[in-house]
Short mmCIF file of C-alpha atoms in Angstrom, two decimals:
data_model
loop_
_atom_site.label_atom_id
_atom_site.label_comp_id
_atom_site.label_asym_id
_atom_site.label_seq_id
_atom_site.Cartn_x
_atom_site.Cartn_y
_atom_site.Cartn_z
CA MET A 1 23.78 -56.46 49.13
CA SER A 2 20.06 -56.18 49.70
CA GLU A 3 17.54 -57.45 47.27
CA ASP A 4 16.29 -53.91 46.52
CA ASP A 5 19.73 -52.59 45.68
CA PRO A 6 19.64 -51.28 42.10
CA GLY A 7 23.38 -51.75 41.74
CA ARG A 8 23.38 -55.52 41.90
CA SER A 9 24.88 -57.45 39.00
CA GLY A 10 23.05 -59.18 36.20
CA PRO A 11 23.37 -62.76 37.53
CA GLU A 12 21.72 -61.75 40.78
CA ARG A 13 18.53 -60.60 38.98
CA SER A 14 15.62 -62.98 39.29
CA GLU A 15 14.17 -64.82 36.35
CA SER A 16 10.88 -62.95 36.72
CA GLU A 17 12.66 -59.59 36.60
CA ARG A 18 14.52 -60.56 33.44
CA SER A 19 11.26 -61.60 31.81
CA GLU A 20 9.65 -58.35 32.79
CA SER A 21 12.59 -56.40 31.31
CA GLU A 22 12.37 -58.34 28.06
CA ARG A 23 8.67 -57.68 27.82
CA SER A 24 9.25 -53.93 28.36
CA ASP A 25 11.92 -53.82 25.65
CA THR A 26 9.60 -55.43 23.15
CA ARG A 27 7.55 -52.69 21.45
CA ASP A 28 4.32 -53.19 19.63
CA PRO A 29 4.32 -52.47 15.90
CA GLU A 30 3.83 -48.76 15.14
CA PRO A 31 0.11 -48.13 14.60
CA GLU A 32 -0.98 -46.50 11.39
CA ARG A 33 -2.34 -42.99 11.79
CA PRO A 34 -5.93 -42.31 10.69
CA ASP A 35 -4.80 -39.62 8.22
CA GLY A 36 -2.47 -41.99 6.43
CA GLY A 37 0.73 -40.33 7.71
CA ARG A 38 3.45 -41.86 9.81
CA THR A 39 4.63 -41.26 13.33
CA VAL A 40 7.89 -39.34 13.57
CA ILE A 41 10.33 -39.91 16.41
CA ASP A 42 12.28 -36.87 17.54
CA GLU A 43 15.86 -38.15 17.75
CA ALA A 44 16.94 -35.27 19.96
CA ASP A 45 15.01 -36.37 23.03
CA GLY A 46 13.35 -39.60 21.97
CA THR A 47 9.81 -38.29 22.26
CA ASP A 48 7.09 -39.49 19.96
CA ALA A 49 5.85 -36.62 17.80
CA ALA A 50 2.48 -38.32 17.32
CA ASP A 51 1.67 -37.41 20.92
CA GLU A 52 1.27 -33.78 19.87
CA PRO A 53 -2.27 -32.35 20.22
CA SER A 54 -4.30 -33.66 17.32
CA VAL A 55 -7.83 -34.59 16.38
CA ASP A 56 -8.80 -38.00 15.11
CA PRO A 57 -11.15 -37.47 12.15
CA GLY A 58 -12.94 -40.65 13.07
CA ASP A 59 -14.28 -39.75 16.49
CA GLY A 60 -13.14 -36.19 17.11
CA ASP A 61 -11.39 -37.05 20.38
CA ARG A 62 -8.35 -35.00 21.24
CA THR A 63 -5.22 -36.78 22.46
CA GLU A 64 -3.19 -35.55 25.39
CA PRO A 65 -0.41 -33.07 24.56
CA ALA A 66 3.17 -34.28 24.41
CA SER A 67 6.26 -32.67 25.86
CA ALA A 68 7.72 -29.58 24.25
CA GLY A 69 9.70 -30.15 21.07
CA ALA A 70 7.57 -32.99 19.68
CA THR A 71 6.57 -32.25 16.09
CA GLU A 72 4.38 -33.86 13.49
CA ARG A 73 3.99 -33.22 9.77
CA ASP A 74 1.40 -34.62 7.40
CA GLY A 75 2.32 -32.66 4.25
CA GLU A 76 -1.22 -31.65 3.32
CA THR A 77 -1.60 -28.76 0.88
CA ALA A 78 -4.65 -26.96 -0.44
CA GLU A 79 -4.43 -24.24 -3.08
CA ALA A 80 -1.47 -22.05 -2.01
CA GLY A 81 -1.60 -23.17 1.64
CA LYS A 82 0.85 -25.59 3.22
CA VAL A 83 -0.23 -27.41 6.35
CA ASP A 84 2.40 -27.73 9.04
CA ASP A 85 1.38 -29.49 12.28
CA GLY A 86 3.45 -27.81 14.96
CA ASP A 87 6.48 -26.62 12.95
CA THR A 88 7.18 -23.06 11.97
CA ALA A 89 7.40 -22.07 8.32
CA ASP A 90 11.17 -22.39 8.29
CA GLY A 91 11.05 -25.89 9.73
CA SER A 92 12.11 -25.10 13.27
CA ALA A 93 9.95 -26.53 16.03
CA GLY A 94 8.14 -24.20 18.34
CA GLY A 95 4.79 -22.87 19.44
CA ALA A 96 2.96 -19.69 18.59
CA ASP A 97 5.23 -17.54 20.69
CA ALA A 98 8.40 -19.00 19.22
CA GLY A 99 7.24 -18.39 15.66
CA GLY A 100 6.03 -14.86 16.33
CA SER A 101 2.33 -15.68 15.88
CA ALA A 102 -0.25 -13.47 17.59
CA ALA A 103 -3.90 -14.16 18.30
CA VAL A 104 -6.38 -12.47 15.99
CA THR A 105 -9.16 -10.14 17.11
CA VAL A 106 -12.58 -10.71 15.56
CA ARG A 107 -14.04 -7.42 14.35
CA SER A 108 -17.25 -8.93 13.00
CA SER A 109 -18.79 -12.38 12.57
CA ARG A 110 -21.59 -13.69 10.39
CA LEU A 111 -23.20 -17.15 10.42
CA ARG A 112 -25.09 -18.36 7.38
CA SER A 113 -26.21 -21.40 5.46
CA THR A 114 -24.37 -22.35 2.28
CA ASN A 115 -27.44 -23.97 0.63
CA HIS A 116 -25.15 -26.67 -0.73
CA TRP A 117 -27.69 -29.38 0.18
CA VAL A 118 -30.76 -27.73 -1.32
CA GLY A 119 -30.56 -29.66 -4.57
CA PHE A 120 -30.00 -32.93 -2.77
CA ALA A 121 -32.96 -32.25 -0.46
CA THR A 122 -35.17 -31.60 -3.49
CA LEU A 123 -34.08 -34.92 -4.97
CA VAL A 124 -34.71 -36.79 -1.70
CA PHE A 125 -38.21 -35.46 -1.15
CA GLY A 126 -39.02 -35.88 -4.81
CA SER A 127 -37.99 -39.54 -4.58
CA ALA A 128 -40.12 -39.99 -1.45
CA GLY A 129 -43.16 -38.47 -3.14
CA LEU A 130 -42.69 -40.47 -6.29
CA GLY A 131 -42.14 -43.68 -4.28
CA ALA A 132 -45.36 -43.15 -2.36
CA LEU A 133 -47.22 -42.43 -5.57
CA VAL A 134 -46.05 -45.51 -7.48
CA ARG A 135 -45.68 -47.66 -4.33
CA SER A 136 -41.99 -48.34 -5.04
CA ARG A 137 -40.09 -49.76 -2.09
CA ALA A 138 -36.73 -48.95 -3.76
CA LEU A 139 -37.55 -45.26 -4.10
CA MET A 140 -38.84 -45.12 -0.54
CA LEU A 141 -35.66 -46.81 0.73
CA ALA A 142 -33.50 -44.35 -1.23
CA ALA A 143 -35.50 -41.47 0.23
CA VAL A 144 -34.96 -42.80 3.75
CA VAL A 145 -31.20 -42.98 3.15
CA GLY A 146 -31.26 -39.46 1.74
CA VAL A 147 -33.11 -38.16 4.77
CA GLY A 148 -30.37 -39.67 6.90
CA TYR A 149 -27.72 -37.76 4.95
CA LEU A 150 -29.72 -34.56 5.27
CA ALA A 151 -30.01 -35.07 9.00
CA TYR A 152 -26.25 -35.55 9.22
CA ALA A 153 -25.62 -32.41 7.18
CA ASN A 154 -27.71 -30.27 9.53
CA THR A 155 -26.75 -31.70 12.91
CA THR A 156 -23.51 -29.72 13.26
CA GLU A 157 -22.90 -26.00 13.33
CA ALA A 158 -20.01 -24.13 11.73
CA PRO A 159 -17.07 -24.00 14.18
CA GLU A 160 -15.77 -20.82 15.75
CA PRO A 161 -12.10 -20.69 14.73
CA ASP A 162 -9.50 -19.64 17.27
CA LEU A 163 -6.45 -18.65 15.25
CA ALA A 164 -3.03 -17.10 15.64
CA VAL A 165 -1.34 -15.41 12.69
CA GLU A 166 2.23 -14.55 11.87
CA ARG A 167 2.99 -12.34 8.86
CA ARG A 168 6.48 -11.78 7.47
CA LEU A 169 7.58 -9.29 4.79
CA SER A 170 10.69 -9.68 2.66
CA ALA A 171 11.30 -5.89 2.90
CA ASP A 172 9.75 -3.11 4.94
CA ASP A 173 11.22 -0.11 3.06
CA PRO A 174 11.20 -1.04 -0.65
CA GLU A 175 11.76 1.33 -3.54
CA PRO A 176 8.87 2.06 -5.92
CA GLY A 177 8.64 -0.79 -8.42
CA ASP A 178 10.25 -3.39 -6.13
CA THR A 179 8.42 -6.61 -5.28
CA VAL A 180 7.71 -7.59 -1.69
CA GLU A 181 6.97 -11.19 -0.71
CA VAL A 182 4.40 -11.59 2.06
CA THR A 183 4.33 -14.88 3.99
CA VAL A 184 1.34 -15.65 6.21
CA VAL A 185 1.33 -18.46 8.79
CA VAL A 186 -2.07 -19.35 10.28
CA GLU A 187 -2.22 -21.63 13.32
CA ASN A 188 -5.26 -23.29 14.89
CA VAL A 189 -4.79 -22.55 18.59
CA GLY A 190 -8.29 -23.68 19.57
CA GLU A 191 -9.51 -26.98 20.97
CA ALA A 192 -11.64 -27.99 17.96
CA ALA A 193 -10.69 -29.19 14.52
CA LEU A 194 -11.50 -26.97 11.53
CA PRO A 195 -12.58 -29.35 8.74
CA ASP A 196 -12.89 -26.61 6.11
CA LEU A 197 -10.96 -23.37 6.70
CA ARG A 198 -10.56 -20.65 4.08
CA VAL A 199 -8.33 -17.61 4.69
CA VAL A 200 -8.19 -14.54 2.43
CA GLU A 201 -5.59 -11.84 3.02
CA GLN A 202 -6.87 -8.26 3.10
CA VAL A 203 -4.25 -6.75 0.81
CA PRO A 204 -4.11 -2.93 0.84
CA GLU A 205 -6.22 -1.69 -2.04
CA ALA A 206 -3.45 0.28 -3.74
CA LEU A 207 -1.06 -2.70 -3.96
CA ALA A 208 -1.27 -5.16 -6.84
CA VAL A 209 -0.66 -8.87 -6.26
CA THR A 210 1.80 -10.01 -8.93
CA ALA A 211 2.44 -13.63 -7.92
CA GLY A 212 0.66 -16.26 -5.87
CA PRO A 213 -2.93 -16.02 -4.64
CA ALA A 214 -3.33 -14.11 -1.39
CA ARG A 215 -5.52 -16.86 0.05
CA ALA A 216 -5.48 -20.50 1.12
CA ALA A 217 -7.91 -23.27 2.07
CA THR A 218 -7.35 -26.46 4.04
CA ALA A 219 -8.37 -28.42 7.15
CA LEU A 220 -6.57 -27.71 10.42
CA ARG A 221 -6.36 -29.83 13.54
CA PRO A 222 -5.60 -28.16 16.87
CA GLY A 223 -1.98 -27.02 16.87
CA ALA A 224 -1.65 -27.36 13.08
CA ARG A 225 -0.50 -24.53 10.83
CA MET A 226 -0.81 -23.59 7.21
CA THR A 227 1.46 -21.25 5.27
CA PHE A 228 0.89 -19.34 2.05
CA SER A 229 2.87 -16.63 0.28
CA TYR A 230 2.21 -14.01 -2.35
CA THR A 231 4.04 -11.07 -3.90
CA VAL A 232 2.95 -7.44 -4.20
CA LEU A 233 4.35 -4.60 -6.29
CA ALA A 234 5.52 -1.69 -4.12
CA ARG A 235 4.36 1.80 -4.94
CA ARG A 236 4.68 5.15 -3.26
CA GLY A 237 3.01 5.28 0.14
CA ALA A 238 2.75 3.64 3.57
CA TYR A 239 0.71 0.43 3.84
CA ARG A 240 -0.38 -1.82 6.70
CA PHE A 241 -1.25 -5.51 6.45
CA GLU A 242 -3.53 -6.07 9.41
CA GLY A 243 -6.60 -8.05 8.41
CA LEU A 244 -7.83 -11.44 7.24
CA THR A 245 -11.19 -12.69 6.04
CA VAL A 246 -11.74 -16.15 7.56
CA ILE A 247 -14.47 -18.61 6.49
CA ALA A 248 -14.93 -21.79 8.56
CA ARG A 249 -17.42 -24.48 7.50
CA ASN A 250 -18.68 -27.60 9.22
CA ALA A 251 -17.72 -31.03 7.92
CA SER A 252 -20.76 -31.31 5.65
CA GLY A 253 -20.35 -27.80 4.25
CA SER A 254 -23.94 -26.87 5.05
CA ARG A 255 -23.10 -24.00 7.41
CA GLU A 256 -20.29 -21.46 7.39
CA ARG A 257 -19.03 -18.72 9.66
CA GLU A 258 -17.34 -15.67 8.13
CA LEU A 259 -15.03 -13.57 10.30
CA ASP A 260 -13.42 -10.21 9.70
CA ALA A 261 -10.26 -10.70 11.74
CA GLU A 262 -7.73 -8.10 12.83
CA THR A 263 -4.14 -9.34 13.08
CA GLU A 264 -0.86 -8.00 14.38
CA PRO A 265 0.01 -5.34 11.76
CA ALA A 266 2.95 -5.52 9.41
CA ALA A 267 3.83 -2.38 7.46
CA ILE A 268 5.88 -1.24 4.49
CA THR A 269 6.86 2.33 3.69
CA CYS A 270 7.81 3.13 0.12
CA LEU A 271 9.42 6.56 -0.23
CA ALA A 272 9.77 8.21 -3.60
CA PRO A 273 13.36 8.71 -4.82
CA VAL A 274 15.07 12.08 -4.46
CA ASP A 275 15.38 13.21 -8.07
CA ALA A 276 14.65 16.36 -10.02
CA THR A 277 13.79 17.64 -13.48
CA GLU A 278 14.11 20.86 -15.42
CA ALA A 279 12.83 23.62 -13.14
CA VAL A 280 9.74 25.55 -14.12
CA PRO A 281 10.89 28.99 -15.38
CA LEU A 282 9.76 31.50 -12.76
CA ARG A 283 8.63 35.07 -13.26
CA GLY A 284 10.37 38.16 -11.92
CA LEU A 285 9.55 38.96 -8.28
CA THR A 286 10.52 41.31 -5.49
CA SER A 287 11.50 39.25 -2.47
CA PRO A 288 13.81 40.03 0.48
CA TYR A 289 15.88 36.91 -0.18
CA THR A 290 18.89 36.54 -2.45
CA GLY A 291 18.36 34.01 -5.21
CA ARG A 292 18.02 33.42 -8.93
CA VAL A 293 14.86 35.35 -9.88
CA SER A 294 15.41 38.69 -11.61
CA THR A 295 13.64 41.75 -10.22
CA ASP A 296 12.83 45.17 -11.63
CA SER A 297 15.16 46.97 -9.22
CA SER A 298 18.82 47.70 -9.90
CA GLY A 299 21.64 46.75 -7.61
CA GLU A 300 24.60 44.44 -7.33
CA GLY A 301 23.25 41.52 -9.27
CA THR A 302 24.66 39.48 -12.15
CA GLU A 303 22.55 40.61 -15.12
CA PHE A 304 23.50 43.97 -16.72
CA ALA A 305 20.72 46.60 -16.46
CA SER A 306 22.01 50.13 -17.31
CA LEU A 307 24.77 52.78 -17.02
CA ARG A 308 24.68 55.86 -14.78
CA GLU A 309 27.02 58.69 -13.88
CA TYR A 310 29.81 57.77 -11.49
CA GLN A 311 29.19 58.70 -7.86
CA HIS A 312 31.76 59.01 -5.14
CA GLY A 313 32.08 55.70 -3.30
CA ASP A 314 31.10 53.43 -6.22
CA ALA A 315 33.16 50.27 -6.36
CA LEU A 316 35.96 50.27 -8.90
CA SER A 317 34.77 46.90 -10.18
CA ARG A 318 31.49 48.49 -11.33
CA ILE A 319 33.13 51.31 -13.39
CA ASP A 320 32.73 50.90 -17.14
CA TRP A 321 36.37 51.20 -18.17
CA ASN A 322 35.54 50.80 -21.85
CA THR A 323 33.53 54.05 -21.78
CA PHE A 324 36.32 55.78 -19.84
CA ALA A 325 38.88 54.68 -22.45
CA ARG A 326 36.70 55.90 -25.28
CA ASP A 327 35.74 59.40 -24.09
CA GLY A 328 37.23 59.76 -20.60
CA THR A 329 33.83 59.73 -18.85
CA LEU A 330 33.43 57.84 -15.60
CA THR A 331 30.24 55.75 -15.59
CA THR A 332 28.99 53.07 -13.24
CA MET A 333 27.30 49.88 -14.40
CA GLU A 334 24.01 48.81 -12.78
CA PHE A 335 23.02 45.16 -12.60
CA ARG A 336 19.60 43.63 -12.19
CA GLU A 337 19.19 42.20 -8.71
CA GLU A 338 18.27 38.57 -8.22
CA ARG A 339 16.18 37.46 -5.30
CA MET A 340 15.11 34.06 -3.94
CA ALA A 341 11.67 33.05 -5.18
CA THR A 342 8.95 31.68 -2.91
CA VAL A 343 7.03 28.93 -4.67
CA VAL A 344 4.18 26.73 -3.44
CA VAL A 345 3.40 23.56 -5.38
CA VAL A 346 -0.37 22.96 -5.12
CA LEU A 347 -1.79 19.53 -5.95
CA ASP A 348 -5.31 18.80 -7.18
CA LEU A 349 -6.34 15.69 -5.20
CA ARG A 350 -10.08 15.86 -5.71
CA GLU A 351 -11.88 12.69 -6.80
CA ALA A 352 -12.42 14.20 -10.25
CA ALA A 353 -8.63 14.34 -10.77
CA TYR A 354 -8.20 10.56 -10.54
CA LEU A 355 -8.35 10.02 -14.28
CA GLN A 356 -6.45 7.37 -16.23
CA ALA A 357 -5.65 7.10 -19.91
CA GLY A 358 -6.56 3.49 -20.71
CA ASP A 359 -6.48 0.47 -18.44
CA ASP A 360 -2.73 0.41 -17.81
CA GLY A 361 -0.28 2.91 -16.42
CA PRO A 362 -0.51 5.47 -13.61
CA HIS A 363 -3.49 7.77 -13.25
CA ALA A 364 -3.24 11.55 -13.44
CA VAL A 365 -2.85 12.07 -9.67
CA ASP A 366 0.11 9.68 -9.49
CA ARG A 367 1.73 11.46 -12.43
CA GLY A 368 1.00 14.80 -10.80
CA ILE A 369 2.57 13.80 -7.48
CA ASP A 370 5.65 12.55 -9.32
CA ALA A 371 5.86 15.86 -11.21
CA ALA A 372 5.41 17.85 -7.98
CA ARG A 373 8.26 15.92 -6.36
CA ARG A 374 10.61 16.57 -9.27
CA VAL A 375 9.71 20.25 -9.54
CA PHE A 376 10.06 20.69 -5.77
CA ASN A 377 13.56 19.19 -5.76
CA SER A 378 14.60 21.25 -8.80
CA LEU A 379 13.43 24.54 -7.31
CA LEU A 380 15.03 23.68 -3.97
CA GLY A 381 18.28 22.89 -5.76
CA THR A 382 18.36 26.30 -7.46
CA GLY A 383 18.06 28.19 -4.21
CA ASP A 384 14.33 28.88 -4.01
CA ARG A 385 12.04 28.54 -1.00
CA VAL A 386 9.42 25.89 -1.84
CA GLY A 387 6.29 24.69 -0.06
CA ILE A 388 3.53 22.14 -0.73
CA ALA A 389 -0.26 22.41 -0.49
CA ALA A 390 -3.22 20.50 -1.91
CA PHE A 391 -6.93 20.60 -2.50
CA ALA A 392 -7.75 17.37 -0.71
CA ALA A 393 -10.11 15.77 1.79
CA GLU A 394 -7.43 16.24 4.48
CA THR A 395 -5.23 19.22 5.20
CA VAL A 396 -1.94 19.21 3.29
CA TRP A 397 0.48 22.06 4.01
CA LEU A 398 4.25 22.40 4.14
CA SER A 399 5.42 25.98 4.62
CA PRO A 400 7.98 27.24 2.09
CA GLY A 401 11.51 26.55 3.18
CA ALA A 402 14.94 25.39 2.04
CA GLY A 403 17.72 23.05 3.04
CA PRO A 404 18.16 19.27 3.37
CA THR A 405 15.81 18.95 6.36
CA HIS A 406 13.05 20.66 4.41
CA ARG A 407 13.73 18.33 1.47
CA ALA A 408 13.38 15.28 3.74
CA ARG A 409 10.08 16.57 5.15
CA ALA A 410 8.72 17.09 1.66
CA ARG A 411 9.78 13.60 0.61
CA GLU A 412 8.00 12.09 3.60
CA LEU A 413 4.85 14.12 2.94
CA LEU A 414 4.68 13.30 -0.77
CA SER A 415 5.26 9.61 -0.08
CA THR A 416 3.14 8.82 2.98
CA HIS A 417 0.52 11.51 3.61
CA PRO A 418 -2.95 9.86 3.64
CA ALA A 419 -4.41 12.54 1.38
CA LEU A 420 -1.92 11.60 -1.35
CA SER A 421 -3.21 8.03 -1.53
CA PRO A 422 -3.13 6.25 -4.89
CA THR A 423 -6.87 5.61 -4.47
CA PRO A 424 -9.59 8.32 -4.71
CA PRO A 425 -10.58 9.99 -1.43
CA ASP A 426 -13.76 9.15 0.46
CA GLY A 427 -14.34 12.61 1.92
CA ARG A 428 -15.63 15.70 0.16
CA VAL A 429 -13.27 18.52 -0.80
CA TYR A 430 -14.61 22.01 0.02
CA VAL A 431 -12.82 24.01 -2.66
CA ARG A 432 -13.97 27.53 -1.68
CA LEU A 433 -13.01 27.05 1.97
CA GLN A 434 -9.61 25.59 1.12
CA LEU A 435 -9.01 28.33 -1.45
CA ARG A 436 -9.51 31.00 1.22
CA ARG A 437 -7.21 29.18 3.64
CA LEU A 438 -4.52 28.81 1.00
CA ALA A 439 -4.74 32.51 0.09
CA GLN A 440 -4.19 33.41 3.76
CA ARG A 441 -1.13 31.19 3.99
CA LEU A 442 0.58 32.37 0.81
CA ASP A 443 3.08 35.21 0.96
CA ASP A 444 2.18 38.23 -1.12
CA ASP A 445 4.90 37.55 -3.69
CA ALA A 446 4.61 33.73 -3.68
CA GLN A 447 4.29 31.97 -6.99
CA VAL A 448 2.05 28.93 -7.43
CA VAL A 449 2.66 25.81 -9.49
CA PHE A 450 -0.80 24.23 -9.74
CA VAL A 451 -0.54 20.52 -10.65
CA SER A 452 -3.87 19.29 -12.04
CA PRO A 453 -5.16 17.29 -15.04
CA MET A 454 -7.79 20.06 -15.39
CA PRO A 455 -10.70 17.59 -15.35
CA ASP A 456 -13.47 20.16 -14.86
CA ASP A 457 -14.29 23.86 -14.61
CA THR A 458 -13.54 23.87 -10.87
CA SER A 459 -9.85 23.30 -11.53
CA ALA A 460 -9.82 26.27 -13.90
CA VAL A 461 -11.57 28.40 -11.26
CA ILE A 462 -8.83 27.52 -8.74
CA ALA A 463 -6.07 28.63 -11.12
CA ARG A 464 -7.80 31.89 -12.07
CA SER A 465 -8.66 32.71 -8.44
CA LEU A 466 -5.03 32.41 -7.37
CA GLN A 467 -3.95 34.48 -10.36
CA VAL A 468 -6.32 37.37 -9.61
CA ARG A 469 -5.11 37.41 -6.00
CA GLY A 470 -1.74 38.55 -7.29
CA HIS A 471 0.12 35.22 -7.39
CA ALA A 472 1.88 34.25 -10.61
CA VAL A 473 0.33 30.86 -11.48
CA THR A 474 1.85 28.12 -13.63
CA VAL A 475 -0.43 25.15 -14.38
CA LEU A 476 1.36 21.84 -14.82
CA SER A 477 -1.27 19.54 -16.29
CA PRO A 478 -0.72 15.81 -16.94
CA ASP A 479 -2.97 14.88 -19.86
CA PRO A 480 -5.22 11.89 -18.99
CA THR A 481 -7.41 12.05 -22.09
CA MET A 482 -7.71 9.65 -25.01
CA ARG A 483 -9.26 10.15 -28.41
CA ASP A 484 -10.32 6.65 -29.44
CA THR A 485 -14.06 7.24 -28.98
CA PRO A 486 -16.31 10.24 -29.65
CA GLY A 487 -16.94 10.74 -25.93
CA ARG A 488 -13.23 10.76 -25.11
CA ARG A 489 -12.48 13.12 -27.99
CA LEU A 490 -15.09 15.50 -26.61
CA ALA A 491 -13.53 15.35 -23.14
CA ALA A 492 -10.10 16.09 -24.66
CA VAL A 493 -11.50 19.11 -26.53
CA GLU A 494 -13.13 20.48 -23.36
CA ARG A 495 -9.85 20.14 -21.44
CA SER A 496 -7.95 21.87 -24.27
CA ASN A 497 -10.44 24.76 -24.16
CA ARG A 498 -9.88 25.18 -20.42
CA LEU A 499 -6.13 25.38 -20.92
CA ASN A 500 -6.54 27.95 -23.72
CA ASP A 501 -8.80 30.07 -21.50
CA LEU A 502 -6.14 30.05 -18.79
CA ARG A 503 -3.49 31.13 -21.27
CA GLY A 504 -5.77 34.01 -22.21
CA ASN A 505 -5.82 35.04 -18.53
CA ASP A 506 -1.99 35.28 -18.41
CA VAL A 507 -1.64 31.88 -16.70
CA ARG A 508 1.33 29.85 -17.87
CA VAL A 509 0.39 26.29 -18.86
CA VAL A 510 2.53 23.15 -19.21
CA ASP A 511 0.45 20.55 -21.08
CA TRP A 512 2.21 17.28 -20.25
CA ASP A 513 1.33 14.45 -22.59
CA GLY A 514 1.55 10.89 -21.29
CA ASP A 515 4.03 9.83 -23.98
CA GLU A 516 6.69 12.45 -23.21
CA ARG A 517 9.05 13.11 -20.35
CA LEU A 518 8.32 15.93 -17.94
CA ALA A 519 11.55 17.71 -18.90
CA GLU A 520 10.48 17.72 -22.55
CA ALA A 521 7.10 19.21 -21.67
CA LEU A 522 8.75 21.95 -19.59
CA GLU A 523 11.20 22.77 -22.36
CA ARG A 524 8.43 22.95 -24.95
CA ALA A 525 6.34 25.24 -22.74
CA GLY A 526 9.36 27.43 -21.97
CA ARG A 527 9.93 28.06 -25.68
CA ARG A 528 6.33 29.28 -25.99
CA TRP A 529 6.68 31.61 -23.02
CA SER A 530 9.89 33.16 -24.36
CA GLY A 531 8.61 33.38 -27.93
#
């Protein structure tokens, strides 16, 4: 067998080769890492996780990347953030693609000085001046050292972070009142270390954070990640999580760069439940559809209207046999016809309607949208044709209709339409223009349920204008007023006067107090109308 044959036996190996093998099997002691951590050996493939891309805080040099699968963990935490060098949030190894991270897009950037060293600079130059004045070598030496620190603080610029973000939601279609946990994983995919990184989540304005701060701060080496979580309370609407505010400072903290970053969006849609309440009592109409509303014409309805002389061809079931038994006269009973009502629920979504009684609880628009949903479902359930409209910055219109498909459309509109946002609108509402458009869309015999807290005279004008155009108007008004101060008592009196004026103009009014259920308010108003 030749000397180069790798299959030769152990005794045939030379003494020099055995020495070389022994030297190769002898490993140097594991060096201590500069950050105080320890090197982790991946038992799956034997690779050294410390070879992963990292930055030595001492000299800023970047080591060469290791093979795939090598991981490293230093366990650093800052505020709510958890630093994870190379691992995903659930502990599985993988890069940005494996964890679902996506690079952020910088929408705007601003570089500024933090002025953190201003006080120290004042002290340094004060010491130098005083040392020169009193000829003190100690003060002059201290000033020289201070100037050195100031020079260090201003020699570096704030870094430009290159980040990838993954955002996970515990639920994407919660019910109103449910909590949704949001987990954000931020990875430094750039070449430079970020000695001071602060990340603030741009939570949708209408959602309240109930647990955990929606922010984190830490230092990130290239390839390192930090994770933070927080919980929001779901409310009606559709919301997108798609932005972060990022602040990166240099090592001395003298300069910082603030970024408005756009991320891969994550969304939740919270639809209101399908429930109903006591239906608003409707007035008599003449409509070509069969339904529950009594009309002034006689026919084959269910409510008795009058008796008339029997005519040939009248149905035997309509003959009044009691009269025939009494005096032998044939008479026919007439019943009041019932027709399907056409109702449009109109919401007041102007900025003036966003009123709230106290610091807690829903505002008047939220209560009004909830009432509109319940009334809509009740009227639809009793066989009426129902539509939706609004005085809002954006067009809101759902033509009157019936059936389960129409119910689903209304639920989607009332839950996710941008004009029905829990926050006040930015645009202006042109009431006169929208009033004319609404009048053109309404059928001649359509009734209107106007949902408004009646915050000003404009809301009263809307109700009266619809009434004089021949539409029977019912005002459903959630009361947002309080009476704990003279100013609030005055506002409550003014609102009460508006409602009384509407009653005087033959407009039905449901004054819904915040402490009672909607069904109770409808029942109380119905007793007044029938009294």
